[in-house]
Amino acid sequence: MTQKDITFVADFLTEHFNEAPELYNRKGKYFNVERVGQYLKDEDDDLVSPPNTEGNQWFNFLKDSTHLKESPLLFPYYPEKSLHFVKRQMEGIIDQCLQKPADVIGKSVHQAVCMSLYKIPQSEDSTPQLFKLPFLWNDKTSNLHYVLFTMLENSISKIHILRRHTDTSRSVSNGILAVEFGNFLNNSINESSDSRCYSCLDAQFYDDETVTVVLKESVQQEGKERVLAQLPLS
């Protein structure tokens, strides 16, 4: 060690571990703890060396502000407590704020309809991902809620549209339907249906009346691998 290192350690010990008679009535050792470590102790006891907030711009600002001084929106400050204590206090308040909305929302949610989309053999160890691209859209004009999704495996050329009324007591016609793209973009009836088959890569609502889809040709040809199409919902 160099003399500089020894001096640094000596100064640290002198500053933080001087005897403190005013602490003799406290349990534990009668020395000031290292000032950073005291904030990390998971205890409710007051800090041995609380911070000096004199000259702090934020505290001076709050002190001079009649509106913010007693504002319930500001989290209270505990200058004598560790960060663990403050963390527990904040978690308790956040849990209290979230509990009421959770109860209200939980009681208002109920199952409106149940549809079986596919079945998986019980013998399979891992469940395959068959449900893809769920996209939600709410038509506020007609009070309708839509879900766009695709199914993998043998229906990659189809996009499914689920439609429900926002009023769960009302039903709508064609609640769920599938649109199959297949070879509908063929330019002539002479083209082979196998050579111009499309599958859906992505789909989203463009507006209340239009669906935008990204299609992929199953047989890739240069410059014709992807198609962006907008389809009227009608």
CSV table of C-alpha atoms in Angstrom, one decimal:
chain,number,residue,atom,x,y,z
A,1,MET,CA,0.0,0.0,0.0
A,2,THR,CA,1.2,3.5,-0.7
A,3,GLN,CA,1.2,6.3,1.9
A,4,LYS,CA,-1.8,7.8,0.0
A,5,ASP,CA,-3.8,4.6,0.5
A,6,ILE,CA,-3.1,4.5,4.3
A,7,THR,CA,-4.0,8.2,4.7
A,8,PHE,CA,-7.3,7.6,2.8
A,9,VAL,CA,-8.2,4.7,5.1
A,10,ALA,CA,-7.2,6.6,8.2
A,11,ASP,CA,-9.3,9.6,7.2
A,12,PHE,CA,-12.3,7.3,6.6
A,13,LEU,CA,-12.0,5.7,10.0
A,14,THR,CA,-11.5,9.0,11.7
A,15,GLU,CA,-14.6,10.5,10.1
A,16,HIS,CA,-17.0,7.6,10.5
A,17,PHE,CA,-15.9,5.7,13.6
A,18,ASN,CA,-15.3,8.3,16.3
A,19,GLU,CA,-16.8,7.6,19.6
A,20,ALA,CA,-20.3,9.1,19.9
A,21,PRO,CA,-21.3,9.5,23.6
A,22,GLU,CA,-24.8,10.7,22.5
A,23,LEU,CA,-25.4,7.2,21.2
A,24,TYR,CA,-24.6,5.4,24.3
A,25,ASN,CA,-28.2,4.9,25.2
A,26,ARG,CA,-28.8,3.1,21.9
A,27,LYS,CA,-28.4,-0.6,21.5
A,28,GLY,CA,-25.4,-1.9,19.5
A,29,LYS,CA,-22.0,-0.4,19.0
A,30,TYR,CA,-21.3,3.2,20.0
A,31,PHE,CA,-19.9,4.3,16.7
A,32,ASN,CA,-21.2,6.1,13.6
A,33,VAL,CA,-21.9,3.6,10.8
A,34,GLU,CA,-20.7,4.2,7.3
A,35,ARG,CA,-23.1,6.7,5.8
A,36,VAL,CA,-24.1,4.8,2.7
A,37,GLY,CA,-24.7,1.5,4.5
A,38,GLN,CA,-27.1,2.9,7.0
A,39,TYR,CA,-29.6,3.6,4.2
A,40,LEU,CA,-29.6,-0.1,3.1
A,41,LYS,CA,-30.4,-1.7,6.5
A,42,ASP,CA,-33.8,-3.3,6.5
A,43,GLU,CA,-34.8,-1.8,9.9
A,44,ASP,CA,-37.4,0.6,11.2
A,45,ASP,CA,-34.9,2.4,13.5
A,46,ASP,CA,-33.9,6.0,12.8
A,47,LEU,CA,-30.7,6.6,10.9
A,48,VAL,CA,-27.6,7.1,13.0
A,49,SER,CA,-26.3,9.9,10.7
A,50,PRO,CA,-29.3,11.5,9.0
A,51,PRO,CA,-28.6,13.6,5.9
A,52,ASN,CA,-28.2,17.3,6.1
A,53,THR,CA,-31.0,18.8,4.0
A,54,GLU,CA,-30.0,22.4,4.6
A,55,GLY,CA,-29.7,24.3,1.3
A,56,ASN,CA,-31.5,21.5,-0.7
A,57,GLN,CA,-33.4,23.3,-3.5
A,58,TRP,CA,-36.3,20.9,-3.5
A,59,PHE,CA,-37.0,21.1,0.2
A,60,ASN,CA,-36.7,24.9,0.1
A,61,PHE,CA,-39.1,25.0,-2.8
A,62,LEU,CA,-41.7,22.8,-0.9
A,63,LYS,CA,-41.3,24.9,2.3
A,64,ASP,CA,-42.0,28.1,0.4
A,65,SER,CA,-45.0,26.7,-1.5
A,66,THR,CA,-48.3,26.9,0.3
A,67,HIS,CA,-50.0,24.7,-2.2
A,68,LEU,CA,-47.5,21.9,-2.4
A,69,LYS,CA,-46.6,21.8,1.3
A,70,GLU,CA,-49.7,20.0,2.3
A,71,SER,CA,-50.5,18.3,-1.0
A,72,PRO,CA,-51.6,14.7,-0.7
A,73,LEU,CA,-50.1,14.0,-4.1
A,74,LEU,CA,-46.5,14.3,-2.8
A,75,PHE,CA,-45.1,11.3,-1.1
A,76,PRO,CA,-44.1,12.2,2.5
A,77,TYR,CA,-40.4,12.5,3.2
A,78,TYR,CA,-38.7,10.6,6.1
A,79,PRO,CA,-35.3,12.1,6.6
A,80,GLU,CA,-34.6,9.9,9.6
A,81,LYS,CA,-35.4,6.5,8.0
A,82,SER,CA,-33.6,4.1,5.7
A,83,LEU,CA,-34.5,3.3,2.1
A,84,HIS,CA,-36.0,0.0,3.1
A,85,PHE,CA,-38.4,1.7,5.4
A,86,VAL,CA,-39.5,4.2,2.7
A,87,LYS,CA,-39.8,1.3,0.2
A,88,ARG,CA,-42.2,-0.5,2.4
A,89,GLN,CA,-44.2,2.6,3.1
A,90,MET,CA,-44.5,3.3,-0.7
A,91,GLU,CA,-45.4,-0.3,-1.5
A,92,GLY,CA,-48.2,-0.2,1.1
A,93,ILE,CA,-49.7,3.0,-0.4
A,94,ILE,CA,-49.5,1.7,-3.9
A,95,ASP,CA,-51.2,-1.6,-2.9
A,96,GLN,CA,-53.9,0.4,-1.2
A,97,CYS,CA,-54.4,2.5,-4.4
A,98,LEU,CA,-54.7,-0.5,-6.6
A,99,GLN,CA,-56.9,-2.7,-4.4
A,100,LYS,CA,-60.1,-0.8,-5.0
A,101,PRO,CA,-59.9,-0.7,-8.8
A,102,ALA,CA,-58.9,-4.4,-8.8
A,103,ASP,CA,-62.0,-5.3,-6.8
A,104,VAL,CA,-64.3,-3.2,-8.9
A,105,ILE,CA,-62.9,-4.4,-12.2
A,106,GLY,CA,-62.8,-8.0,-11.1
A,107,LYS,CA,-66.4,-8.0,-10.0
A,108,SER,CA,-67.5,-6.4,-13.3
A,109,VAL,CA,-65.8,-8.9,-15.6
A,110,HIS,CA,-67.7,-12.1,-16.6
A,111,GLN,CA,-67.6,-14.6,-19.4
A,112,ALA,CA,-70.0,-13.6,-22.2
A,113,VAL,CA,-69.4,-16.4,-24.7
A,114,CYS,CA,-67.1,-19.5,-25.0
A,115,MET,CA,-65.9,-20.8,-28.3
A,116,SER,CA,-63.8,-23.9,-28.9
A,117,LEU,CA,-61.1,-23.0,-31.5
A,118,TYR,CA,-59.1,-26.2,-31.6
A,119,LYS,CA,-58.4,-29.3,-29.6
A,120,ILE,CA,-54.9,-30.7,-28.6
A,121,PRO,CA,-54.3,-34.4,-28.1
A,122,GLN,CA,-53.6,-35.2,-24.4
A,123,SER,CA,-50.6,-37.3,-25.4
A,124,GLU,CA,-48.6,-34.2,-26.5
A,125,ASP,CA,-46.0,-33.1,-23.9
A,126,SER,CA,-45.8,-29.4,-25.0
A,127,THR,CA,-48.7,-27.3,-26.2
A,128,PRO,CA,-48.1,-26.0,-29.7
A,129,GLN,CA,-48.7,-22.3,-30.5
A,130,LEU,CA,-51.7,-22.3,-32.8
A,131,PHE,CA,-53.2,-18.9,-31.9
A,132,LYS,CA,-51.4,-16.0,-33.6
A,133,LEU,CA,-51.6,-12.3,-34.3
A,134,PRO,CA,-54.5,-11.3,-32.0
A,135,PHE,CA,-55.4,-7.7,-32.8
A,136,LEU,CA,-58.2,-5.8,-31.1
A,137,TRP,CA,-60.3,-3.1,-32.5
A,138,ASN,CA,-63.3,-1.2,-31.1
A,139,ASP,CA,-65.8,0.4,-33.5
A,140,LYS,CA,-67.3,3.1,-31.3
A,141,THR,CA,-69.8,4.2,-34.0
A,142,SER,CA,-71.5,0.8,-34.1
A,143,ASN,CA,-70.6,-0.3,-30.6
A,144,LEU,CA,-68.8,-3.4,-31.9
A,145,HIS,CA,-65.6,-5.1,-30.7
A,146,TYR,CA,-63.4,-7.0,-33.1
A,147,VAL,CA,-60.6,-9.5,-32.7
A,148,LEU,CA,-58.4,-10.5,-35.6
A,149,PHE,CA,-56.3,-13.6,-35.4
A,150,THR,CA,-54.9,-16.4,-37.5
A,151,MET,CA,-54.5,-20.1,-36.7
A,152,LEU,CA,-51.4,-22.1,-37.7
A,153,GLU,CA,-51.1,-25.6,-38.9
A,154,ASN,CA,-53.5,-26.3,-41.8
A,155,SER,CA,-55.3,-22.9,-41.9
A,156,ILE,CA,-52.4,-20.5,-42.5
A,157,SER,CA,-54.2,-19.0,-45.6
A,158,LYS,CA,-57.1,-17.9,-43.4
A,159,ILE,CA,-57.7,-14.9,-41.2
A,160,HIS,CA,-60.4,-15.1,-38.5
A,161,ILE,CA,-62.6,-12.2,-37.4
A,162,LEU,CA,-64.5,-12.4,-34.2
A,163,ARG,CA,-67.1,-9.7,-33.7
A,164,ARG,CA,-69.1,-9.0,-30.5
A,165,HIS,CA,-71.4,-6.2,-29.4
A,166,THR,CA,-70.0,-4.1,-26.5
A,167,ASP,CA,-73.4,-4.7,-24.8
A,168,THR,CA,-72.9,-8.3,-23.8
A,169,SER,CA,-76.7,-8.8,-23.7
A,170,ARG,CA,-76.9,-8.2,-27.5
A,171,SER,CA,-75.7,-10.5,-30.2
A,172,VAL,CA,-74.5,-9.8,-33.8
A,173,SER,CA,-74.8,-11.8,-37.0
A,174,ASN,CA,-71.8,-13.7,-38.1
A,175,GLY,CA,-70.1,-13.5,-34.7
A,176,ILE,CA,-67.1,-15.3,-36.0
A,177,LEU,CA,-66.0,-16.0,-39.6
A,178,ALA,CA,-62.9,-16.9,-41.5
A,179,VAL,CA,-61.6,-15.2,-44.7
A,180,GLU,CA,-59.4,-17.5,-46.9
A,181,PHE,CA,-57.0,-15.7,-49.3
A,182,GLY,CA,-55.8,-18.8,-51.2
A,183,ASN,CA,-55.4,-17.8,-54.9
A,184,PHE,CA,-57.8,-14.9,-55.1
A,185,LEU,CA,-55.1,-12.6,-56.5
A,186,ASN,CA,-54.6,-14.7,-59.6
A,187,ASN,CA,-54.7,-12.6,-62.7
A,188,SER,CA,-56.3,-15.2,-64.9
A,189,ILE,CA,-58.2,-18.4,-64.5
A,190,ASN,CA,-55.5,-20.2,-66.4
A,191,GLU,CA,-53.0,-19.7,-63.5
A,192,SER,CA,-52.4,-22.7,-61.4
A,193,SER,CA,-54.1,-22.5,-58.0
A,194,ASP,CA,-51.0,-24.1,-56.4
A,195,SER,CA,-48.5,-21.6,-57.7
A,196,ARG,CA,-50.3,-18.5,-56.4
A,197,CYS,CA,-51.4,-19.4,-52.9
A,198,TYR,CA,-51.1,-16.8,-50.1
A,199,SER,CA,-50.8,-17.0,-46.3
A,200,CYS,CA,-51.3,-14.1,-43.8
A,201,LEU,CA,-48.2,-12.7,-42.1
A,202,ASP,CA,-49.9,-9.9,-40.3
A,203,ALA,CA,-53.3,-8.2,-40.1
A,204,GLN,CA,-54.7,-5.0,-38.4
A,205,PHE,CA,-57.7,-2.8,-38.7
A,206,TYR,CA,-57.0,0.4,-40.8
A,207,ASP,CA,-60.2,2.0,-39.8
A,208,ASP,CA,-63.8,0.9,-38.8
A,209,GLU,CA,-64.5,-0.4,-42.4
A,210,THR,CA,-61.1,-1.6,-43.6
A,211,VAL,CA,-58.6,-4.4,-42.7
A,212,THR,CA,-55.0,-4.2,-43.8
A,213,VAL,CA,-53.2,-7.5,-44.3
A,214,VAL,CA,-49.7,-8.5,-45.3
A,215,LEU,CA,-49.7,-11.6,-47.4
A,216,LYS,CA,-46.9,-14.0,-48.4
A,217,GLU,CA,-46.8,-16.2,-51.4
A,218,SER,CA,-46.4,-19.9,-50.6
A,219,VAL,CA,-44.3,-20.3,-53.7
A,220,GLN,CA,-41.8,-17.5,-53.7
A,221,GLN,CA,-41.0,-15.6,-56.9
A,222,GLU,CA,-38.6,-12.8,-57.3
A,223,GLY,CA,-40.3,-9.5,-56.5
A,224,LYS,CA,-43.6,-11.2,-55.6
A,225,GLU,CA,-43.0,-12.6,-52.2
A,226,ARG,CA,-45.1,-10.1,-50.2
A,227,VAL,CA,-48.4,-8.4,-50.9
A,228,LEU,CA,-49.9,-5.5,-48.9
A,229,ALA,CA,-53.7,-5.5,-49.3
A,230,GLN,CA,-56.6,-3.5,-47.9
A,231,LEU,CA,-59.8,-5.3,-47.7
A,232,PRO,CA,-63.3,-3.8,-47.0
A,233,LEU,CA,-64.8,-5.4,-43.9
A,234,SER,CA,-68.1,-5.8,-45.7
